Coordinates of C-alpha atoms in Angstrom, one line a residue:
M138 CA -13.9 31.2 -8.9
A139 CA -11.4 29.2 -11.0
T140 CA -12.1 31.3 -14.0
S141 CA -11.3 34.5 -12.2
V142 CA -8.0 33.0 -10.9
H143 CA -7.2 31.9 -14.4
L144 CA -7.9 35.4 -15.9
S145 CA -6.0 37.0 -13.1
K146 CA -2.9 34.8 -13.8
L147 CA -3.3 35.5 -17.5
C148 CA -3.3 39.2 -16.9
Q149 CA -0.2 39.0 -14.6
A150 CA 1.9 37.0 -17.0
S151 CA 4.1 39.4 -18.7
T152 CA 5.7 37.0 -21.1
L153 CA 4.7 33.9 -23.0
A154 CA 7.4 32.0 -21.2
E155 CA 5.8 32.8 -17.8
L156 CA 2.4 31.7 -19.1
A157 CA 3.9 28.5 -20.5
A158 CA 5.7 27.7 -17.2
W159 CA 2.4 28.3 -15.3
Q160 CA 0.5 26.1 -17.6
K161 CA 3.1 23.3 -17.3
K162 CA 3.0 23.5 -13.5
K163 CA -0.8 23.3 -13.6
L164 CA -0.6 20.2 -15.9
E165 CA 2.0 18.6 -13.6
T166 CA -0.3 19.2 -10.6
A167 CA -3.3 17.8 -12.4
K168 CA -1.3 14.7 -13.4
A169 CA -0.1 14.2 -9.8
E170 CA -3.6 14.6 -8.4
S171 CA -4.9 12.1 -10.9
K172 CA -2.2 9.6 -10.0
L173 CA -3.0 10.1 -6.3
R174 CA -6.7 9.5 -6.9
E175 CA -5.9 6.4 -8.9
L176 CA -3.7 5.0 -6.1
V177 CA -6.3 5.7 -3.4
H178 CA -9.1 4.3 -5.6
T179 CA -7.3 1.0 -6.2
R180 CA -6.3 0.9 -2.5
R181 CA -2.6 0.4 -3.3
C182 CA -2.0 3.0 -0.6
D183 CA -3.7 4.4 2.4
P184 CA -4.5 8.1 2.2
T185 CA -3.6 8.5 5.9
E186 CA -0.1 7.4 5.0
L187 CA 0.3 10.2 2.5
F188 CA -1.4 12.8 4.8
P189 CA -1.0 11.6 8.4
R190 CA -3.0 13.2 11.2
P191 CA -0.9 15.1 13.8
S192 CA -1.7 12.4 16.3
Q193 CA -0.3 9.7 13.9
I194 CA 2.9 11.8 13.4
R195 CA 3.4 12.1 17.2
A196 CA 2.8 8.3 17.6
R197 CA 5.4 7.5 15.0
L198 CA 7.9 9.9 16.6
A199 CA 7.4 8.4 20.0
H200 CA 8.5 4.9 18.9

């Protein structure tokens, strides 16, 4: 699946600049995901703080 998405993006990129921008964005996303996994793994943060459930959001707003 990821390969077909990659090829699709590659075919759509009309210039090298567009392709470079897409690759940079992909790299930034990968770095952010890696950092998030590291934070959760070392338990320096609670994943529910980053992605609260709707009930948690309502509870916070009620206070």
